[in-house]
XYZ file of C-alpha atoms in Angstrom:
727
model
C -0.202 25.364 40.315
C -1.305 26.864 43.629
C 0.782 25.592 46.521
C -0.697 25.084 49.999
C 1.855 27.487 51.412
C 0.639 30.273 49.081
C -2.924 30.176 50.468
C -4.181 31.148 53.889
C -6.045 27.958 54.765
C -8.194 29.282 57.569
C -11.663 28.050 56.609
C -13.585 25.254 54.907
C -14.047 27.550 51.903
C -10.291 28.079 51.387
C -9.606 24.343 51.749
C -12.364 23.618 49.214
C -10.854 26.135 46.816
C -7.488 24.372 46.969
C -9.017 20.859 46.711
C -11.072 21.818 43.639
C -8.034 23.446 42.027
C -5.935 20.326 42.617
C -8.738 18.188 41.166
C -8.838 20.244 37.966
C -5.086 19.546 37.567
C -5.434 15.836 38.327
C -3.223 15.979 41.443
C -5.237 13.401 43.369
C -2.569 12.462 45.936
C -2.306 16.109 46.975
C -6.119 16.246 47.350
C -5.986 13.487 49.980
C -3.123 15.235 51.760
C -5.039 18.540 51.784
C -8.170 16.803 53.068
C -6.149 15.292 55.941
C -4.847 18.787 56.804
C -8.406 20.099 56.696
C -9.575 17.531 59.249
C -6.460 18.055 61.391
C -7.290 21.766 61.566
C -10.856 20.855 62.599
C -12.583 22.332 59.563
C -15.682 20.344 58.611
C -16.085 19.291 54.978
C -19.214 20.383 53.133
C -21.012 19.649 49.837
C -18.199 21.315 47.865
C -15.515 19.077 49.400
C -16.760 15.569 48.691
C -17.172 15.472 44.860
C -13.455 16.157 44.266
C -12.485 13.842 47.120
C -14.574 10.954 45.739
C -13.149 11.559 42.268
C -9.631 11.251 43.751
C -10.560 7.927 45.416
C -11.838 6.573 42.106
C -8.745 7.735 40.178
C -6.322 6.249 42.742
C -8.260 2.953 43.078
C -8.844 3.564 46.795
C -12.172 1.818 47.368
C -11.690 1.417 51.125
C -10.994 5.133 51.563
C -13.973 5.882 49.302
C -16.197 3.865 51.639
C -14.891 5.932 54.568
C -15.721 9.140 52.671
C -19.218 7.769 51.981
C -19.656 7.313 55.740
C -18.642 10.935 56.308
C -21.145 12.047 53.658
C -23.895 10.232 55.589
C -22.693 11.593 58.966
C -22.684 15.151 57.612
C -26.173 14.706 56.091
C -24.996 15.454 52.526
C -26.276 12.336 50.747
C -29.090 14.390 49.163
C -26.658 16.787 47.470
C -26.844 16.068 43.730
C -23.122 16.402 42.922
C -22.002 14.434 45.988
C -24.469 11.586 45.389
C -23.625 11.404 41.662
C -19.924 11.255 42.599
C -20.735 8.306 44.885
C -22.533 6.575 42.007
C -19.447 7.085 39.802
C -17.160 5.769 42.556
C -19.022 2.471 42.883
C -19.308 2.109 39.121
C -15.546 2.618 38.758
C -14.948 -0.515 40.871
C -17.598 -2.517 38.988
C -20.056 -2.339 41.883
C -23.027 -1.495 39.670
C -25.519 -3.001 42.129
C -24.283 -0.633 44.866
C -24.433 2.307 42.473
C -27.964 1.407 41.358
C -29.140 0.919 44.948
C -27.802 4.355 45.848
C -29.529 5.801 42.788
C -32.885 4.103 43.517
C -32.877 5.310 47.147
C -32.560 8.974 46.138
C -35.698 10.930 47.015
C -35.132 13.487 44.257
C -33.152 12.834 41.120
C -32.102 15.568 38.743
C -30.295 15.370 35.380
C -26.913 15.015 37.149
C -27.988 11.825 38.972
C -29.551 10.283 35.863
C -26.495 11.129 33.771
C -24.138 9.579 36.343
C -26.112 6.309 36.440
C -26.498 6.184 32.654
C -22.741 6.699 32.258
C -22.037 3.878 34.725
C -24.056 1.367 32.706
C -22.730 2.551 29.369
C -19.038 2.415 30.360
C -19.569 -1.050 31.871
C -20.882 -2.288 28.517
C -24.565 -2.453 29.496
C -25.691 -0.069 26.757
C -29.198 -1.550 26.631
C -29.729 -0.742 30.325
C -28.411 2.772 29.701
C -30.968 3.227 26.889
C -33.727 2.063 29.251
C -32.668 4.636 31.853
C -32.792 7.404 29.246
C -36.361 6.435 28.396
C -37.288 6.365 32.117
C -35.655 9.749 32.583
C -37.643 11.293 29.729
C -40.862 9.629 30.969
C -40.369 11.341 34.346
C -40.116 14.688 32.577
C -36.373 15.233 33.026
C -34.746 16.542 29.873
C -31.353 14.975 29.072
C -28.411 17.311 28.524
C -25.356 17.139 26.257
C -23.376 15.434 29.031
C -26.037 12.706 29.204
C -25.489 11.983 25.534
C -21.697 11.994 25.965
C -22.039 9.453 28.788
C -24.229 7.286 26.548
C -21.686 7.456 23.738
C -18.854 6.351 26.051
C -19.877 2.678 25.849
C -21.259 2.449 22.309
C -19.613 -0.119 19.997
C -22.384 -1.065 17.547
C -23.247 1.096 14.545
C -27.017 0.754 15.150
C -26.631 2.147 18.687
C -24.529 5.010 17.360
C -27.062 5.873 14.653
C -29.849 5.967 17.283
C -27.834 8.330 19.475
C -26.911 10.491 16.483
C -30.628 10.883 15.727
C -31.212 11.561 19.456
C -28.627 14.373 19.310
C -30.306 15.971 16.282
C -33.815 15.743 17.817
C -32.675 17.404 21.074
C -30.538 20.022 19.343
C -27.216 18.687 20.650
C -25.755 18.492 17.147
C -24.759 22.147 17.562
C -22.505 21.161 20.492
C -19.045 20.611 18.980
C -17.993 18.260 21.804
C -20.983 15.988 21.199
C -20.514 16.051 17.428
C -16.800 15.244 17.791
C -17.701 12.239 19.939
C -20.211 10.984 17.331
C -17.635 11.621 14.597
C -15.011 9.612 16.466
C -17.353 6.645 16.940
C -18.319 6.568 13.245
C -14.600 6.312 12.455
C -14.045 3.570 15.049
C -16.949 1.597 13.573
C -15.236 2.005 10.165
C -18.153 4.054 8.822
C -15.765 6.727 7.616
C -18.027 7.851 4.751
C -20.795 8.628 7.283
C -18.227 10.411 9.446
C -17.154 12.516 6.442
C -20.794 13.453 5.717
C -21.243 14.559 9.339
C -17.934 16.446 9.253
C -18.975 18.341 6.107
C -22.293 19.314 7.754
C -20.631 20.699 10.909
C -21.116 24.457 11.189
C -18.307 24.796 13.697
C -15.188 22.629 13.800
C -12.297 22.723 16.226
C -8.889 21.039 15.968
C -10.320 17.891 17.552
C -12.822 17.616 14.665
C -10.086 17.824 12.033
C -7.792 15.374 13.855
C -10.642 12.915 14.405
C -11.371 12.912 10.683
C -7.680 12.522 9.784
C -7.369 9.642 12.288
C -10.493 8.026 10.784
C -9.058 8.003 7.270
C -5.726 6.857 8.712
C -7.509 3.910 10.339
C -8.799 2.706 6.949
C -5.544 3.667 5.168
C -7.048 6.299 2.836
C -4.135 8.669 2.282
C -5.780 10.560 -0.596
C -8.593 11.750 1.700
C -6.064 12.723 4.383
C -4.229 14.894 1.854
C -7.521 16.545 0.853
C -8.178 17.333 4.531
C -4.687 18.793 4.967
C -5.173 21.089 1.962
C -8.634 22.059 3.221
C -7.162 22.867 6.641
C -4.676 25.169 4.986
C -7.458 26.886 2.984
C -9.401 27.431 6.233
C -6.332 29.048 7.796
C -5.606 26.179 10.190
C -2.238 24.565 10.835
C -1.869 20.812 11.427
C -0.668 19.902 14.915
C 1.341 16.927 16.185
C -1.728 14.653 16.203
C -2.519 15.462 12.562
C 1.040 14.734 11.483
C 1.222 11.583 13.630
C -1.860 10.002 12.011
C -0.701 10.983 8.497
C 2.772 9.538 9.033
C 1.375 6.242 10.311
C -0.557 5.790 7.052
C 2.411 6.690 4.837
C 4.446 4.104 6.777
C 1.765 1.426 6.422
C 1.507 2.139 2.685
C 5.333 2.298 2.371
C 4.881 5.652 0.614
C 8.352 7.107 1.153
C 7.816 10.248 -0.954
C 4.731 11.201 1.038
C 6.532 10.448 4.307
C 9.403 12.723 3.326
C 6.964 15.498 2.364
C 5.276 15.225 5.776
C 8.689 15.221 7.468
C 9.492 18.455 5.631
C 6.221 20.036 6.827
C 6.921 18.905 10.404
C 10.316 20.658 10.328
C 8.793 23.825 8.814
C 6.076 24.026 11.480
C 8.542 23.378 14.321
C 7.031 20.086 15.460
C 10.281 18.202 14.797
C 11.195 18.606 18.484
C 8.093 16.626 19.524
C 9.300 13.294 20.925
C 6.218 11.383 19.790
C 6.554 12.628 16.209
C 10.233 11.678 16.163
C 9.406 8.083 17.048
C 6.592 8.038 14.451
C 9.075 9.341 11.849
C 11.515 6.555 12.751
C 8.717 3.989 12.426
C 7.677 5.388 9.041
C 11.219 5.274 7.634
C 11.783 1.743 8.926
C 8.511 0.510 7.401
C 9.648 2.030 4.096
C 12.985 0.202 4.423
C 14.957 3.437 4.930
C 17.245 2.287 7.726
C 19.730 5.179 7.366
C 17.021 7.865 7.457
C 15.632 6.339 10.652
C 19.111 6.375 12.209
C 19.483 10.065 11.310
C 16.253 10.859 13.180
C 17.478 8.828 16.177
C 20.859 10.572 16.226
C 19.393 14.089 16.570
C 17.364 13.155 19.653
C 19.373 14.633 22.551
C 17.849 12.523 25.343
C 16.836 9.170 23.940
C 14.192 7.367 25.954
C 13.269 3.684 26.001
C 10.477 4.231 23.439
C 12.743 5.522 20.661
C 15.341 2.784 21.299
C 12.607 0.120 21.197
C 11.103 1.525 17.980
C 14.546 1.314 16.357
C 15.251 -2.244 17.542
C 11.810 -3.656 16.649
C 11.853 -1.908 13.260
C 15.245 -3.393 12.389
C 14.028 -6.864 13.411
C 11.047 -6.474 11.030
C 13.519 -5.576 8.267
C 15.517 -8.725 9.002
C 18.471 -6.681 10.302
C 18.894 -8.581 13.565
C 22.653 -7.933 13.819
C 22.141 -4.161 13.528
C 19.296 -4.423 16.058
C 21.674 -6.063 18.551
C 24.226 -3.264 17.971
C 21.514 -0.705 18.786
C 20.627 -2.722 21.895
C 24.264 -2.559 23.064
C 24.260 1.202 22.490
C 21.031 1.441 24.485
C 22.617 -0.415 27.410
C 25.690 1.863 27.306
C 23.393 4.916 27.463
C 22.027 3.663 30.788
C 18.417 3.535 29.579
C 16.193 1.213 31.582
C 14.715 -1.672 29.601
C 10.990 -1.933 28.988
C 9.012 -5.084 28.334
C 8.679 -4.096 24.659
C 12.465 -3.644 24.372
C 13.141 -7.069 25.930
C 10.617 -8.734 23.588
C 12.188 -7.069 20.526
C 15.733 -8.068 21.516
C 14.689 -11.682 22.133
C 13.024 -11.695 18.691
C 16.320 -10.445 17.207
C 18.193 -13.335 18.867
C 15.676 -15.804 17.425
C 16.141 -14.252 13.981
C 19.920 -14.597 14.279
C 19.477 -18.295 15.032
C 21.413 -17.966 18.281
C 19.860 -19.737 21.230
C 22.941 -18.955 23.354
C 22.592 -15.221 22.706
C 18.871 -15.329 23.513
C 19.568 -17.232 26.737
C 22.246 -14.636 27.624
C 19.736 -11.807 27.181
C 17.277 -13.753 29.349
C 19.953 -14.183 32.029
C 20.936 -10.480 31.874
C 17.318 -9.406 32.343
C 16.934 -11.696 35.377
C 20.232 -10.534 36.955
C 19.209 -6.900 36.603
C 15.925 -7.644 38.357
C 13.617 -6.601 35.526
C 10.096 -7.879 35.898
C 9.122 -10.023 32.934
C 5.537 -9.317 31.983
C 3.343 -11.182 29.510
C 4.795 -9.528 26.403
C 8.425 -10.370 27.249
C 7.568 -13.898 28.393
C 5.666 -14.559 25.159
C 8.754 -13.619 23.159
C 10.971 -15.898 25.281
C 8.510 -18.808 24.981
C 8.520 -18.411 21.186
C 12.323 -18.255 21.014
C 12.947 -21.349 23.155
C 10.270 -23.307 21.264
C 11.859 -22.360 17.933
C 15.040 -24.174 18.979
C 13.250 -27.208 20.387
C 13.686 -26.249 24.053
C 10.078 -27.019 24.937
C 11.082 -27.670 28.559
C 12.201 -24.035 28.898
C 9.115 -22.750 27.047
C 6.761 -24.768 29.238
C 8.540 -23.689 32.449
C 8.139 -19.998 31.501
C 4.527 -20.578 30.476
C 3.680 -22.195 33.808
C 5.302 -19.291 35.711
C 3.052 -16.710 34.034
C 0.515 -14.998 36.262
C -1.445 -13.664 33.299
C -1.642 -15.530 30.012
C -3.117 -13.829 26.972
C -4.080 -15.460 23.675
C -0.550 -14.860 22.326
C 0.871 -16.891 25.251
C -1.387 -19.847 24.486
C -0.685 -19.636 20.750
C 3.080 -19.516 21.401
C 3.132 -22.646 23.578
C 0.634 -24.589 21.420
C 2.383 -23.759 18.132
C 5.764 -24.444 19.768
C 4.736 -28.023 20.576
C 3.016 -28.440 17.211
C 6.033 -27.226 15.198
C 8.317 -29.558 17.140
C 6.162 -32.558 16.253
C 4.616 -32.939 19.713
C 1.022 -32.972 18.488
C -0.252 -34.829 21.585
C 0.813 -32.156 24.080
C -0.192 -29.402 21.650
C -3.726 -30.801 21.698
C -3.739 -31.127 25.504
C -2.738 -27.450 25.813
C -5.339 -26.518 23.223
C -8.001 -28.378 25.225
C -6.927 -26.588 28.411
C -7.115 -23.191 26.690
C -10.522 -23.907 25.181
C -12.258 -25.268 28.287
C -10.426 -23.640 31.212
C -9.927 -20.069 29.990
C -12.050 -17.345 28.431
C -9.792 -17.147 25.363
C -11.401 -17.968 22.029
C -9.644 -19.957 19.332
C -8.170 -17.627 16.723
C -6.644 -18.173 13.283
C -3.075 -18.594 14.582
C -4.109 -21.356 17.016
C -5.943 -23.218 14.272
C -3.166 -22.831 11.671
C -0.411 -24.111 13.991
C -2.466 -27.212 14.896
C -3.469 -27.877 11.287
C 0.169 -27.628 10.174
C 1.125 -30.188 12.831
C -1.664 -32.482 11.606
C -0.361 -32.085 8.038
C 3.175 -33.060 9.067
C 1.989 -36.083 11.065
C -0.686 -37.161 8.605
C -3.131 -36.986 11.514
C -6.397 -36.866 9.563
C -8.700 -37.639 12.517
C -7.240 -34.828 14.603
C -7.251 -32.520 11.561
C -10.989 -33.126 11.101
C -11.523 -32.326 14.786
C -9.682 -29.011 14.399
C -11.751 -28.320 11.269
C -14.923 -28.705 13.353
C -13.533 -26.351 16.005
C -12.694 -23.798 13.296
C -16.239 -23.860 11.911
C -17.852 -23.641 15.350
C -15.514 -20.815 16.419
C -16.571 -18.677 13.424
C -13.014 -18.141 12.139
C -13.625 -20.009 8.868
C -13.549 -16.880 6.664
C -9.810 -16.390 7.232
C -7.783 -17.213 4.080
C -4.849 -18.345 6.221
C -6.968 -20.952 8.024
C -8.706 -22.087 4.831
C -5.340 -22.624 3.118
C -4.087 -24.620 6.124
C -7.206 -26.816 5.844
C -6.557 -27.388 2.133
C -2.934 -28.307 2.889
C -3.937 -30.690 5.709
C -6.489 -32.592 3.600
C -4.077 -32.771 0.649
C -1.242 -34.180 2.755
C -3.632 -36.702 4.311
C -4.727 -37.809 0.817
C -8.296 -36.439 0.912
C -8.097 -34.592 -2.421
C -11.845 -34.111 -2.958
C -12.334 -32.557 0.485
C -9.266 -30.358 -0.091
C -10.788 -29.114 -3.346
C -14.110 -28.328 -1.638
C -12.267 -26.355 1.059
C -10.352 -24.510 -1.646
C -13.535 -23.640 -3.574
C -15.072 -22.183 -0.385
C -12.241 -19.641 0.040
C -13.714 -16.204 -0.668
C -10.359 -14.483 -1.272
C -7.903 -16.880 -2.841
C -4.282 -15.732 -2.814
C -1.134 -17.163 -4.407
C -0.469 -19.309 -1.319
C -3.917 -20.962 -1.651
C -3.459 -21.691 -5.367
C 0.141 -22.869 -4.886
C -0.894 -25.241 -2.094
C -3.556 -26.888 -4.280
C -1.248 -27.191 -7.328
C 1.604 -28.703 -5.277
C -0.795 -31.070 -3.498
C -2.205 -32.493 -6.718
C 1.314 -32.831 -8.122
C 2.563 -34.685 -5.044
C -0.260 -37.240 -5.356
C 0.485 -37.979 -9.023
C -2.323 -35.813 -10.382
C -0.104 -33.865 -12.773
C -2.799 -33.115 -15.346
C -5.167 -31.868 -12.629
C -2.382 -29.634 -11.263
C -1.868 -28.305 -14.795
C -5.599 -27.531 -15.098
C -5.564 -25.708 -11.730
C -2.621 -23.583 -12.950
C -4.595 -22.689 -16.108
C -7.571 -21.830 -13.895
C -5.302 -19.588 -11.815
C -4.128 -17.695 -14.917
C -7.726 -17.265 -16.120
C -8.632 -15.714 -12.740
C -6.467 -12.721 -13.690
C -3.963 -13.177 -10.881
C -0.250 -12.814 -11.638
C 1.936 -15.813 -10.700
C 4.786 -15.271 -8.248
C 7.755 -17.362 -7.096
C 5.501 -19.627 -5.023
C 3.158 -20.501 -7.905
C 6.035 -21.320 -10.245
C 7.690 -23.491 -7.600
C 4.428 -25.439 -7.130
C 4.022 -25.954 -10.899
C 7.663 -27.019 -11.421
C 7.482 -29.407 -8.449
C 4.277 -30.910 -9.840
C 5.864 -31.394 -13.286
C 8.914 -33.022 -11.672
C 6.819 -35.516 -9.681
C 4.740 -36.465 -12.719
C 7.341 -36.583 -15.489
C 5.820 -33.617 -17.342
C 9.162 -32.441 -18.709
C 7.981 -30.312 -21.622
C 5.348 -28.457 -19.609
C 7.870 -27.910 -16.811
C 10.487 -26.436 -19.155
C 7.882 -24.242 -20.864
C 6.702 -22.956 -17.462
C 10.291 -22.236 -16.432
C 10.918 -20.280 -19.668
C 7.704 -18.258 -19.167
C 8.797 -17.091 -15.704
C 11.107 -14.355 -16.974
C 9.773 -14.054 -20.523
C 6.077 -13.555 -19.733
C 5.949 -12.537 -16.073
C 9.351 -11.023 -15.225
C 9.916 -13.382 -12.284
C 13.602 -14.186 -11.769
C 14.102 -17.858 -10.818
C 15.742 -18.507 -7.459
C 17.725 -21.487 -6.163
C 14.602 -23.595 -5.533
C 13.239 -23.107 -9.062
C 16.592 -24.060 -10.595
C 16.824 -27.161 -8.365
C 13.316 -28.189 -9.522
C 14.393 -28.019 -13.178
C 17.467 -30.176 -12.407
C 15.244 -32.717 -10.609
C 12.756 -32.618 -13.522
C 15.473 -33.479 -16.057
C 17.057 -36.124 -13.815
C 13.738 -37.931 -13.284
C 13.317 -37.956 -17.076
C 16.783 -39.619 -17.384
C 18.205 -36.536 -19.145
C 21.195 -36.471 -16.804
C 23.743 -34.798 -19.129
C 21.240 -32.038 -19.862
C 20.566 -31.611 -16.130
C 24.294 -31.300 -15.375
C 24.751 -28.802 -18.222
C 21.814 -26.755 -16.887
C 23.382 -26.850 -13.413
C 26.733 -25.561 -14.710
C 25.097 -22.753 -16.707
C 22.435 -21.614 -14.236
C 23.913 -21.890 -10.725
C 26.173 -18.958 -9.868
C 27.331 -20.678 -6.663
C 27.838 -24.463 -6.221
C 25.060 -26.399 -4.484
C 25.944 -29.731 -2.915
C 22.261 -30.688 -2.543
C 21.605 -30.231 -6.270
C 24.795 -32.139 -7.086
C 23.433 -34.928 -4.880
C 20.280 -35.087 -7.031
C 22.408 -35.388 -10.187
C 24.650 -38.016 -8.569
C 21.656 -40.199 -7.656
C 20.396 -39.906 -11.241
C 23.855 -40.839 -12.608
C 23.957 -43.978 -10.455
C 20.404 -44.968 -11.431
C 21.051 -44.465 -15.158
C 24.692 -45.613 -15.419
C 26.078 -42.213 -16.447
C 29.618 -42.925 -15.251
C 31.354 -39.983 -16.988
C 29.057 -37.378 -15.466
C 29.101 -39.282 -12.169
C 32.893 -38.962 -11.927
C 32.782 -35.173 -12.448
C 29.916 -34.725 -9.960
C 31.783 -36.750 -7.307
C 34.824 -34.546 -7.759
C 32.720 -31.359 -7.438
C 31.030 -32.670 -4.291
C 34.343 -33.562 -2.614
C 35.654 -30.043 -3.335
C 32.666 -28.607 -1.439
C 33.674 -30.610 1.687
C 30.283 -32.053 2.731
C 29.183 -31.820 6.367
C 26.075 -33.996 6.009
C 26.190 -37.782 6.433
C 23.797 -38.294 3.514
C 26.244 -36.755 1.053
C 29.050 -39.116 2.119
C 26.701 -42.109 1.778
C 25.811 -40.940 -1.750
C 29.505 -40.608 -2.630
C 30.331 -44.041 -1.211
C 27.532 -45.674 -3.218
C 28.582 -43.828 -6.374
C 32.220 -44.906 -5.971
C 31.051 -48.472 -5.366
C 29.098 -48.377 -8.648
C 32.312 -47.304 -10.405
C 34.270 -49.988 -8.457
C 36.579 -47.344 -6.917
C 36.934 -49.164 -3.637
C 39.679 -46.936 -2.232
C 37.403 -43.930 -2.649
C 34.567 -45.863 -1.016
C 36.799 -46.511 1.979
C 37.943 -42.884 2.058
C 34.303 -41.658 2.055
C 33.378 -43.835 5.041
C 36.612 -42.844 6.794
C 35.965 -39.121 6.230
C 32.405 -39.484 7.479
C 33.593 -41.280 10.626
C 36.326 -38.688 11.331
C 33.698 -35.927 11.292
C 31.528 -37.892 13.747
C 28.661 -38.128 11.272
C 26.033 -40.869 11.313
C 23.449 -41.593 8.662
C 19.983 -41.872 10.181
C 18.007 -44.850 8.840
C 15.053 -44.203 6.565
C 11.787 -43.944 8.455
C 8.102 -43.195 8.103
C 5.184 -42.740 10.473
C 1.434 -43.165 10.563
C -1.202 -41.731 12.909
C -4.131 -43.896 13.945
C -6.660 -43.199 16.704
C -4.579 -40.296 17.987
C -1.422 -42.406 18.285
C 1.611 -41.960 16.015
C 3.581 -45.102 15.123
C 7.079 -44.811 13.613
C 8.654 -47.360 11.252
C 12.437 -47.480 10.782
C 14.164 -49.285 7.929
C 15.303 -52.842 8.844
C 13.761 -52.604 12.335
C 11.685 -55.559 13.574
C 10.509 -54.127 16.886
C 6.852 -54.007 15.822
C 4.331 -56.809 16.321
C 4.471 -60.018 14.271
C 1.196 -59.027 12.609
C 2.674 -55.726 11.422
C 5.808 -57.459 10.161
C 3.801 -60.041 8.232
C 1.672 -57.346 6.576
C 4.834 -55.476 5.536
C 6.310 -58.683 4.053
C 3.103 -59.286 2.120
C 3.078 -55.726 0.779
C 6.730 -56.013 -0.225
C 5.998 -59.275 -2.073
C 3.047 -57.726 -3.928
C 5.129 -54.662 -4.901
C 7.828 -56.908 -6.374
C 5.208 -58.875 -8.300
C 3.748 -55.650 -9.775
C 7.229 -54.591 -10.951
């Protein structure tokens, strides 16, 4: 770059030469410094000075200085100069002052293609594409022919495919389709609009392509995840004598990572090394991301180790990737190594580390990281605060989450979702709804699928049908109904509130049913005693051609258990491995034990437990023990009690079960020992309870409590009497 000391700055012309050179290199601060020197040396600026100066003001967000420059333009009588006046239009547009820009434009005595293009670009970039189209028509009506730059300015704000197709036709009519820069811009927009087939047709018709053309096409196919087309482009590049650059490799690697195609990723890595791009820092981080997405932790570490000067980006990629793999402990080790290296933390790094602490289940560790960040004086931006809000809410510290939320200067949709779902997941549906109301009516944020799902899940847990219906209305009116996640949450909410017909209608309206949707419906019918209906839904699922997974089998087994459908349950369990190759996990095995116990086949259940469980399970033993006590199976009961004691229970419920079992067998010393052991551990059995939501208010009922109104108590007594009579 030319330095001021290397030029003899003895005239306006030499100062202009330096200012324009600095502008071409983007050194805007130096432009202002040079302009100050120019005025200090009493050289007057001219028409060649102001365009670069105004561009510097716009780039550095210096509106006040830009206004001063505008005054100097007027004083020097240069407002009629086309480049100076168009630069003024761009300056005002940059700060959103479109009215000022338009006024300046309308007051021009003579307007050439430069002025029109500047004003058109202002409207287009601001999102007023319709107004930009109108200006183009006015321009043509006045006999001024648009140039390629005019079209590029128009394209800068286009987001709709219809607008793009109009401008593509405009380019062909005016002969701009021969301009590779214009064609590349059209190509890029087709890809962004996900019209990649149209982009490919245009690409094939291009008579001249540069590296930008090839990379745009590769990025387009990467955006839609079409790796086969990317490979065809890479081979075609080679046939045309072109070599992929770092952008080509970066887009290709991102797709191989998304597709978890490790072989393809390794092949691309090999090509990167051969072409010498392995020293590119961006490609190294993309390689790490690809290997982590493919589950290749060691390969990612090898890439990290060869980086001589590790920056915050590569450390963050490693930490966040390990968290996604569920390797939170390793992620924390990498974080420690990062701190030892002296690398400054970024907001992304802080957010990833906090997520690792949440995954480890350590609130203390997460709070320590929070404290460290504050002591070091790091500024917590929205991303980091969102992660902290989520972590504190996960462990029930809603006071901490709310305090952080209220401190935020800028809240995005993730912030609102984090605090709303935090309250909802902790059973505080009332405050979750208040926050939801505040977000909906006091901010510009629109309800998204995550907001709706978290609220619907809270309604499901509380049995809050009225509120659930309200959220359903909001979902429909917010146009997010087509999301499978939301639809499944609606099905679950209506099922848990007992509205089976409405749940079925919601299920039938799902355009893309997945295993979660089917499993939710099957389990819901089973829970409400509709075992045969659940069985029919499972048959319907199999006829749809979908393959059952762990979730489907768990729903079917649970349904069979609740409805005494022993034979169907055992047949389903046998078909898991035999017909579908699905290995049963702990939950499936526990369902089979529960199924047999409910059918009074206690000895068979205990035998199944001994043969199927590789590690002892005190919860499953508790199920068998309850069945023994209910069915008088004293021999099995004695063995189960012994097995449970050997596992040293830490839950009050298990000791209560043991005490009741020993009492049934009249082993009073063991009863006393169970209560004594429970007391020594400081355990207390919570009383049985239930709750009901009516008119937005949740009422809780505890066993043996009489704190409710006399009317409520009398109704409960009446119900109890009727239940005994039915028995």
